Coordinates of C-alpha atoms in Angstrom, one line a residue:
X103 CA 13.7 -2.9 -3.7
X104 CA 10.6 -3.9 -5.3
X105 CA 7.5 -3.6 -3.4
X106 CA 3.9 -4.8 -4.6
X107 CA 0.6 -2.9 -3.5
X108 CA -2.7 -4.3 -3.2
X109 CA -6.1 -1.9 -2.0
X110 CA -8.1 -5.2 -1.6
X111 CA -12.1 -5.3 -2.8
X112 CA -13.8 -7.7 -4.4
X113 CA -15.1 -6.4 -7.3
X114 CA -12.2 -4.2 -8.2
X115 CA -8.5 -5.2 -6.6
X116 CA -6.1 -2.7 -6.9
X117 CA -2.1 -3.9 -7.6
X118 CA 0.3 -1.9 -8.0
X119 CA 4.1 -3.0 -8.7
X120 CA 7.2 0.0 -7.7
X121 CA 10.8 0.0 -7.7
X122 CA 12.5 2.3 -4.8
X123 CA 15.8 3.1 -4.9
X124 CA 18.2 4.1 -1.8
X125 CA 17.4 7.8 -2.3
X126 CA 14.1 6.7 -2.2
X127 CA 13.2 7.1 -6.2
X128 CA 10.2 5.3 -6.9
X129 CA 9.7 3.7 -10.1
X130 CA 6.8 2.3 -11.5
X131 CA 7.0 -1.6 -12.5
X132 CA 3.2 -2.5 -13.5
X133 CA 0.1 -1.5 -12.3
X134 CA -3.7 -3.8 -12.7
X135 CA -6.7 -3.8 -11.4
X136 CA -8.3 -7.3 -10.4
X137 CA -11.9 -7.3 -11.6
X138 CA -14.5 -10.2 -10.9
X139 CA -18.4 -9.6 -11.5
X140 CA -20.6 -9.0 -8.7
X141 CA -23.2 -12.2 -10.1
X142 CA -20.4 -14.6 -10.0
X143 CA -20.3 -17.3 -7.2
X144 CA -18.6 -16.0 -4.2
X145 CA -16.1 -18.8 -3.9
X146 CA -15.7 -18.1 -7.8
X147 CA -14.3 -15.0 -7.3
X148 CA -11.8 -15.0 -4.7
X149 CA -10.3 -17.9 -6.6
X150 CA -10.0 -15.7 -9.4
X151 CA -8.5 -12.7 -7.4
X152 CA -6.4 -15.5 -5.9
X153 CA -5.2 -16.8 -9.2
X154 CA -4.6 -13.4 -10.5
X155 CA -1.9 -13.0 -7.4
X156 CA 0.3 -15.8 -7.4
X157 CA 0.9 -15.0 -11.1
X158 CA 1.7 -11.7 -10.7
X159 CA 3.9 -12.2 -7.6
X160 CA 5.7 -14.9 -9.7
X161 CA 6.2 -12.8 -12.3
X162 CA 7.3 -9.9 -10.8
X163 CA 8.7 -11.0 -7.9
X164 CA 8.8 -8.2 -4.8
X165 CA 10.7 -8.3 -1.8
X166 CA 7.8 -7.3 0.2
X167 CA 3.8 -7.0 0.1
X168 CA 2.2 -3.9 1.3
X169 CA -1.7 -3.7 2.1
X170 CA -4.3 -1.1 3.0
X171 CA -5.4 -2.2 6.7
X172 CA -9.3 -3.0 6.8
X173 CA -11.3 -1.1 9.6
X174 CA -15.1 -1.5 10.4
X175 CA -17.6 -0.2 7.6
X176 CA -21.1 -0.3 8.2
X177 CA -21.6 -2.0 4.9
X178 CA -21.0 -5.3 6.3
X179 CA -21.0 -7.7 3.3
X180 CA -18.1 -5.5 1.4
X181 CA -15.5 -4.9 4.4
X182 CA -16.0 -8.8 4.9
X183 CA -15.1 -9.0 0.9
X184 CA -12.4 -6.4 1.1
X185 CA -11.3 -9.1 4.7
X186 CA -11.3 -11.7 2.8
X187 CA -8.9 -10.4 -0.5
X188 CA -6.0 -9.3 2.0
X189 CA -6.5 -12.5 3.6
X190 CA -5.3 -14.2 0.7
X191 CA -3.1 -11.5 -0.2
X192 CA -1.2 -12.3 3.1
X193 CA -1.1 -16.1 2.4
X194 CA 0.5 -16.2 -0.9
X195 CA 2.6 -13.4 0.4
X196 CA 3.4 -15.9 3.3
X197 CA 3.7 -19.3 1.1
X198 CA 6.6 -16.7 -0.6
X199 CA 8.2 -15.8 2.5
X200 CA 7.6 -12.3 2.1
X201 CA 7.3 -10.0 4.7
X202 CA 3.8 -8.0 4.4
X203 CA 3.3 -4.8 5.5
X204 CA 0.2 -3.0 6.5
X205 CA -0.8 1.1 6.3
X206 CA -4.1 2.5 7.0
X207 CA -5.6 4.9 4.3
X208 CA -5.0 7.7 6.5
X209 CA -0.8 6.8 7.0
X210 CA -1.3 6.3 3.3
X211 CA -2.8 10.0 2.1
X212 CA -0.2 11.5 4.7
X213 CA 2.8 9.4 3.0
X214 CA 2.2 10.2 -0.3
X215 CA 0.4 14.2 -0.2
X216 CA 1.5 14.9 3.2
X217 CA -2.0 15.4 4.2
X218 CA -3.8 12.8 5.7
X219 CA -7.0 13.7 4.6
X220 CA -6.4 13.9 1.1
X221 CA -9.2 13.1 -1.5
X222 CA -8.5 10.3 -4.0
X223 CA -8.1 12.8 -6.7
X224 CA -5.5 14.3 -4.8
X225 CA -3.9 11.2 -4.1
X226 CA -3.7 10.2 -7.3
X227 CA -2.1 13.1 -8.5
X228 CA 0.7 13.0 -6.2
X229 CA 1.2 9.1 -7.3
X230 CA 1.5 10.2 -11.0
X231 CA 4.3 13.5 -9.9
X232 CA 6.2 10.8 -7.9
X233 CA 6.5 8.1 -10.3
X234 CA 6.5 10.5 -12.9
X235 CA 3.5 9.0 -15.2
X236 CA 1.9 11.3 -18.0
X237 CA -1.3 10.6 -16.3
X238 CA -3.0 9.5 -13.6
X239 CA -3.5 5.8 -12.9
X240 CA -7.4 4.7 -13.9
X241 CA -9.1 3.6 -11.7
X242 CA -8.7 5.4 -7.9
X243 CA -8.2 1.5 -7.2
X244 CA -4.4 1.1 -9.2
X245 CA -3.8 4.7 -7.7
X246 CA -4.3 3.3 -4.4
X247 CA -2.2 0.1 -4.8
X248 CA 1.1 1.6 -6.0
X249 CA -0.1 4.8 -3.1
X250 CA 0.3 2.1 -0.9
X251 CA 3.4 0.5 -2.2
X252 CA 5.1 3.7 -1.9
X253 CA 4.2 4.8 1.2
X254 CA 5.6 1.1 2.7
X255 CA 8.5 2.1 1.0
X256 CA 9.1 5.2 2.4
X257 CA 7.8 4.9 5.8
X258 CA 10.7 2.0 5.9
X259 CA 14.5 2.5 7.6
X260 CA 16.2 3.8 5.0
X261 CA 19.1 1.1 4.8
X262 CA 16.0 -1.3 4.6
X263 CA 15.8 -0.5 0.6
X264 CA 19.3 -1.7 0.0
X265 CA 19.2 -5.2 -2.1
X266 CA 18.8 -8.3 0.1
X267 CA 18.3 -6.3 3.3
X268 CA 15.9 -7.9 5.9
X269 CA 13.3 -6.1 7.4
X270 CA 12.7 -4.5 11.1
X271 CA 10.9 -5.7 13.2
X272 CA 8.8 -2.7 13.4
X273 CA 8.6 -2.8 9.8
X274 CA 6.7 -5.4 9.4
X275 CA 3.0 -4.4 9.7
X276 CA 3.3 -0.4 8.7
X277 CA 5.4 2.6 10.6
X278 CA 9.0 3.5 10.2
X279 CA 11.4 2.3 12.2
X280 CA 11.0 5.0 15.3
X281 CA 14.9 5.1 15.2
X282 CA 15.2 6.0 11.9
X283 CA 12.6 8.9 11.8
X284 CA 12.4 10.2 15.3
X285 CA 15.5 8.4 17.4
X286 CA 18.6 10.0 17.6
X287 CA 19.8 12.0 14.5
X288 CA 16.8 10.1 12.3
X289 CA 15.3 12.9 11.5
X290 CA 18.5 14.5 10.2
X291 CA 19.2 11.2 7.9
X292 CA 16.3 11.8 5.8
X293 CA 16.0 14.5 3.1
X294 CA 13.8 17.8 3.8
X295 CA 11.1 16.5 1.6
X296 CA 11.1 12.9 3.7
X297 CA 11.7 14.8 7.0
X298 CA 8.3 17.1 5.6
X299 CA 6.1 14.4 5.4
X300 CA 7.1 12.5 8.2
X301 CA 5.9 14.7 10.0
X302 CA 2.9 15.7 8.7
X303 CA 2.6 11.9 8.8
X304 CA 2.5 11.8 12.8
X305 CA 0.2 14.6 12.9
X306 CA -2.1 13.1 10.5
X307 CA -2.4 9.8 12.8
X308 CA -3.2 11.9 15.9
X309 CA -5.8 12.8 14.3
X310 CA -6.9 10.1 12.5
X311 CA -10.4 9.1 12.4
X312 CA -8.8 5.0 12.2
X313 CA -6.7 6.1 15.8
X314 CA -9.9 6.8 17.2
X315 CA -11.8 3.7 16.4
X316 CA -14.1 5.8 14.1
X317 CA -15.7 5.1 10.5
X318 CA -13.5 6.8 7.7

């Protein structure tokens, strides 16, 4: 299955493009950062991050859209930006009919380190081991995009990955399907390093600074 990542901002936008196997072998497709100048007309530039979009989901066609949930900043101008980018990432998603799903950086961190409070360096690091890159993905902002497009990956029922098959229902916005990681025998269907962070995972959101209604 082919899944595109997006860590939405306005001056940099973050999209990253995996392939993921049944076993759950990521692959890595393409990976781009969005860039539009700061100066520019506001308008201006969310046409050009919307532009930039539709090509590449045209191109590269994914089965599904995966994007970094936005919480509350106290810098109120850039979490409307970043509100604004996944906006339109969900519409051409939509206009696609693809199903979008939605992690918070915390579910993110825990997905792909097994720590949910990872730094971005470590983050990074454990994107380049799992897609098995020579180096690191420049900027933290491509990192983060194909982060995010594996941890929708993994955090989704495992039959989910097969060709053509149709997402759950609790798939849709973030969180494997409770019955595949915690229901009866779930946790036995996954491999020891899938069972591993799973559940570093659900300890990671109990203490989550988003679960709490806090400022990360």
């Amino acid at each position: 299955m082919r899944i595109l990542g997006i860590d939405p901002g306005l001056t940099r936008c973050g999209v990253g493009i995996v392939d993921v196997s049944e076993s759950r072998q990521a692959t890595l497709v393409h990976v781009t950062v969005i860039r539009t100048a700061p100066g520019t007309l506001h308008e201006s530039r969310l046409l050009s991050i919307s532009t930039v979009l539709d090509e590449l989901l045209d191109e590269y066609r994914p089965a599904r859209v995966a994007l970094e949930r936005v919480f509350a900043d106290t810098n109120v101008s850039t979490v409307m930006g970043t509100a604004q980018v996944s906006g339109i990432a969900m519409v051409a998603a939509a206009r696609r009919g693809l199903p979008v799903g939605m992690h918070t950086p915390t579910e993110v961190k825990a997905a792909v380190t097994g720590y949910g409070q990872a730094d971005k360096k470590q983050v990074g690091t454990m994107v380049a081991k799992i897609l098995r890159l020579e180096a690191v993905p420049k900027p933290a902002d491509a990192a983060d995009a194909l982060a995010l497009a594996i941890c929708h990956a993994w955090r989704s029922p495992l039959g989910a990955l097969a060709a053509g098959a149709a997402p759950a229902a609790g798939d849709l916005h973030g969180g494997a399907s409770p019955r595949t990681a915690a229901g009866t025998g779930g946790v036995r269907a996954l491999t020891g390093a899938q069972a591993a962070w799973f559940a570093a995972e659900q300890a990671a959101k109990a203490a989550s600074p988003e679960r709490r209604g806090l400022r990360r």
